[in-house]
Each structure stands twice: as structure tokens, then as C-alpha cells.
């Protein structure tokens, strides 16, 4: 995958690549069922990170589709993009670092990830596929943490 270096005073993106890509249509029944029920599939997001050597971090941004339990013959679609980066500003507070990891960096690659998934669906015969709405990681981050603040 193409490596793209992005600079920011707070952090530096060193590389990005598709770490995992899975698109499975196990049977013709699953294809027909998915074509009829694709609007019931939900896009789920999982973001994780792990430390690497030399102060670098690997951010894994995964999007996968989940069918409702009542659908028996299911398709599987999942992509995980890895982004290697380094925090450059050592004076950042933990809340700022959390926002960079969970919102800012994923927003840089969100469109690329959704474009890849959309292309896979289209090339696999699901010509009408599109995301119900654009994925805005900053908005999701704000929602998640405002919900946590309300609970406390």
C-alpha cells in the first residue's frame, strides 16, 4: 500500500498500510440474502493502538459489517488500516493524546477506508451499496466522551 507521510506539530505520520482486508461471500444464498438485506447490516468501528520501538505507535483502525442475528446466510466485510505515527509534542496532556489517537488520525484516513470498502462491495455485485452516513471520528469521539461525562 502507498506510504504517505503527514506532518503535524503535535504528531508525525510515518506510514500507513492495509493490515487486513477480508471480504467473504460464502455461498450464492448469502449473496442473495445480503443483496436483499444489506440495509440491515451495521458498520462497526474498532480503534486500537500499541507501542512500537523508538517512541512510535501503531494505530489500527478497523471497520467491519455486522448482520442482525436473524440473518442466517451472512457475508463478511472487514478492513483494518494500520497507521504508524509518533507523538512529536512531549508536552501534550493525556486527553489531547487520546483525541489524536481516537479522532484526529482516524479522520485523516476515514474516507480512504470507506472508499476501499465501497469499491469491494461494488465490484462484488452490490452496485447499490453506500455507507448510510460518512464516518466522522471526531464526532464519534465527542459523543462517546460526552456520554461518559453524563454517566459520572
Coordinates of C-alpha atoms in Angstrom, one line a residue:
X1 CA 0.0 0.0 0.0
X2 CA 1.1 3.5 -0.7
X3 CA 3.0 5.1 2.2
X4 CA 2.1 8.7 3.0
X5 CA 3.9 10.9 5.4
X6 CA 1.9 13.7 7.0
X7 CA 3.4 16.3 9.4
X8 CA 1.6 18.0 12.2
X9 CA 3.3 19.9 15.1
X10 CA 1.8 17.5 17.6
X11 CA 2.4 14.2 15.8
X12 CA 4.0 12.7 12.7
X13 CA 2.5 10.0 10.5
X14 CA 5.3 7.8 9.4
X15 CA 3.4 5.2 7.3
X16 CA 0.0 3.7 6.6
X17 CA -1.0 0.4 5.1
X18 CA -3.8 -2.1 4.8
X19 CA -3.1 -4.5 7.6
X20 CA -6.0 -6.8 7.0
X21 CA -8.8 -7.0 4.4
X22 CA -11.5 -9.6 4.3
X23 CA -14.5 -9.8 2.0
X24 CA -16.3 -13.1 2.0
X25 CA -19.4 -14.3 0.3
X26 CA -19.6 -17.9 1.4
X27 CA -22.5 -19.0 -0.9
X28 CA -24.9 -17.8 -3.5
X29 CA -27.6 -17.9 -0.8
X30 CA -25.5 -15.5 1.3
X31 CA -25.1 -13.2 -1.8
X32 CA -28.9 -13.1 -2.5
X33 CA -29.7 -12.7 1.2
X34 CA -27.2 -9.9 1.6
X35 CA -28.5 -8.1 -1.5
X36 CA -31.9 -8.2 0.0
X37 CA -30.9 -7.2 3.5
X38 CA -27.8 -5.1 3.1
X39 CA -29.5 -2.1 4.6
X40 CA -29.8 -4.1 7.8
X41 CA -26.0 -4.6 8.2
X42 CA -24.4 -2.2 10.6
X43 CA -20.9 -0.7 10.2
X44 CA -18.9 -1.1 13.4
X45 CA -15.6 0.6 14.2
X46 CA -12.8 -0.6 16.4
X47 CA -9.7 1.5 17.1
X48 CA -6.7 0.2 19.0
X49 CA -3.1 1.1 19.3
X50 CA 0.1 -0.5 20.5
X51 CA 3.6 0.9 21.2
X52 CA 6.4 0.2 18.9
X53 CA 10.2 0.9 19.2
X54 CA 11.7 4.4 19.1
X55 CA 8.6 6.1 20.5
X56 CA 6.4 5.1 17.6
X57 CA 2.8 3.8 17.9
X58 CA 0.7 1.7 15.6
X59 CA -2.9 2.7 15.3
X60 CA -5.3 0.1 14.0
X61 CA -8.5 1.4 12.6
X62 CA -10.9 -1.4 11.7
X63 CA -14.3 -1.1 10.1
X64 CA -16.4 -4.3 9.8
X65 CA -20.0 -5.1 8.9
X66 CA -22.3 -7.0 11.2
X67 CA -25.6 -8.6 10.1
X68 CA -28.5 -8.9 12.5
X69 CA -28.7 -12.2 14.3
X70 CA -31.9 -13.2 12.5
X71 CA -30.0 -13.3 9.1
X72 CA -28.6 -16.8 8.7
X73 CA -26.6 -16.7 5.4
X74 CA -24.3 -13.7 6.0
X75 CA -21.5 -12.1 4.1
X76 CA -18.4 -10.8 5.9
X77 CA -16.6 -7.5 5.1
X78 CA -13.8 -6.0 7.2
X79 CA -10.8 -3.7 6.7
X80 CA -8.1 -2.8 9.1
X81 CA -5.7 0.1 8.2
X82 CA -2.6 0.4 10.3
X83 CA -1.1 3.9 10.8
X84 CA 2.4 4.2 12.3
X85 CA 2.9 7.6 14.0
X86 CA 4.9 9.3 16.6
X87 CA 3.9 12.0 19.1
X88 CA 6.2 15.0 18.5
X89 CA 4.9 17.4 21.2
X90 CA 6.0 15.9 24.5
X91 CA 4.0 18.5 26.5
X92 CA 0.6 17.2 25.3
X93 CA -1.8 16.2 28.1
X94 CA -3.2 12.7 28.0
X95 CA -6.7 14.0 26.9
X96 CA -5.1 15.6 23.9
X97 CA -3.2 12.4 23.0
X98 CA -6.4 10.4 23.4
X99 CA -8.2 12.8 21.0
X100 CA -5.3 12.5 18.4
X101 CA -5.4 8.7 18.6
X102 CA -9.2 8.2 18.6
X103 CA -10.3 11.1 16.4
X104 CA -7.7 13.2 14.5
X105 CA -5.6 10.5 12.9
X106 CA -8.6 8.2 12.0
X107 CA -10.3 11.1 10.4
X108 CA -7.3 11.6 8.1
X109 CA -7.9 8.0 6.7
X110 CA -11.6 7.5 7.1
X111 CA -12.5 8.4 3.5
X112 CA -9.8 6.2 2.1
X113 CA -11.0 3.2 4.2
X114 CA -14.7 3.7 3.3
X115 CA -13.8 4.1 -0.4
X116 CA -12.0 0.8 -0.3
X117 CA -14.9 -1.0 1.3
X118 CA -17.4 0.7 -1.1
X119 CA -15.3 -0.4 -4.1
X120 CA -15.2 -4.0 -2.8
X121 CA -19.0 -4.1 -2.5
X122 CA -19.5 -2.6 -5.9
X123 CA -17.0 -5.0 -7.6
X124 CA -18.7 -7.9 -5.8
X125 CA -22.1 -7.2 -7.3
X126 CA -23.6 -4.9 -4.7
X127 CA -23.9 -1.9 -7.0
X128 CA -26.3 0.0 -4.8
X129 CA -24.0 -0.2 -1.7
X130 CA -23.1 3.0 0.1
X131 CA -22.5 4.0 3.7
X132 CA -25.6 5.2 5.5
X133 CA -23.6 8.3 6.5
X134 CA -20.0 9.4 6.4
X135 CA -17.9 8.3 9.3
X136 CA -16.8 11.2 11.4
X137 CA -14.3 10.0 14.0
X138 CA -14.1 13.4 15.8
X139 CA -17.9 13.4 16.1
X140 CA -18.0 9.8 17.4
X141 CA -15.2 10.7 19.9
X142 CA -17.2 13.7 21.2
X143 CA -20.4 11.6 21.5
X144 CA -18.6 8.8 23.4
X145 CA -16.9 11.1 25.9
X146 CA -20.0 13.3 26.5
X147 CA -21.9 10.1 27.2
X148 CA -19.2 9.1 29.8
X149 CA -19.3 12.5 31.4
X150 CA -23.1 12.3 31.7
X151 CA -22.9 8.9 33.5
X152 CA -20.4 10.2 36.0

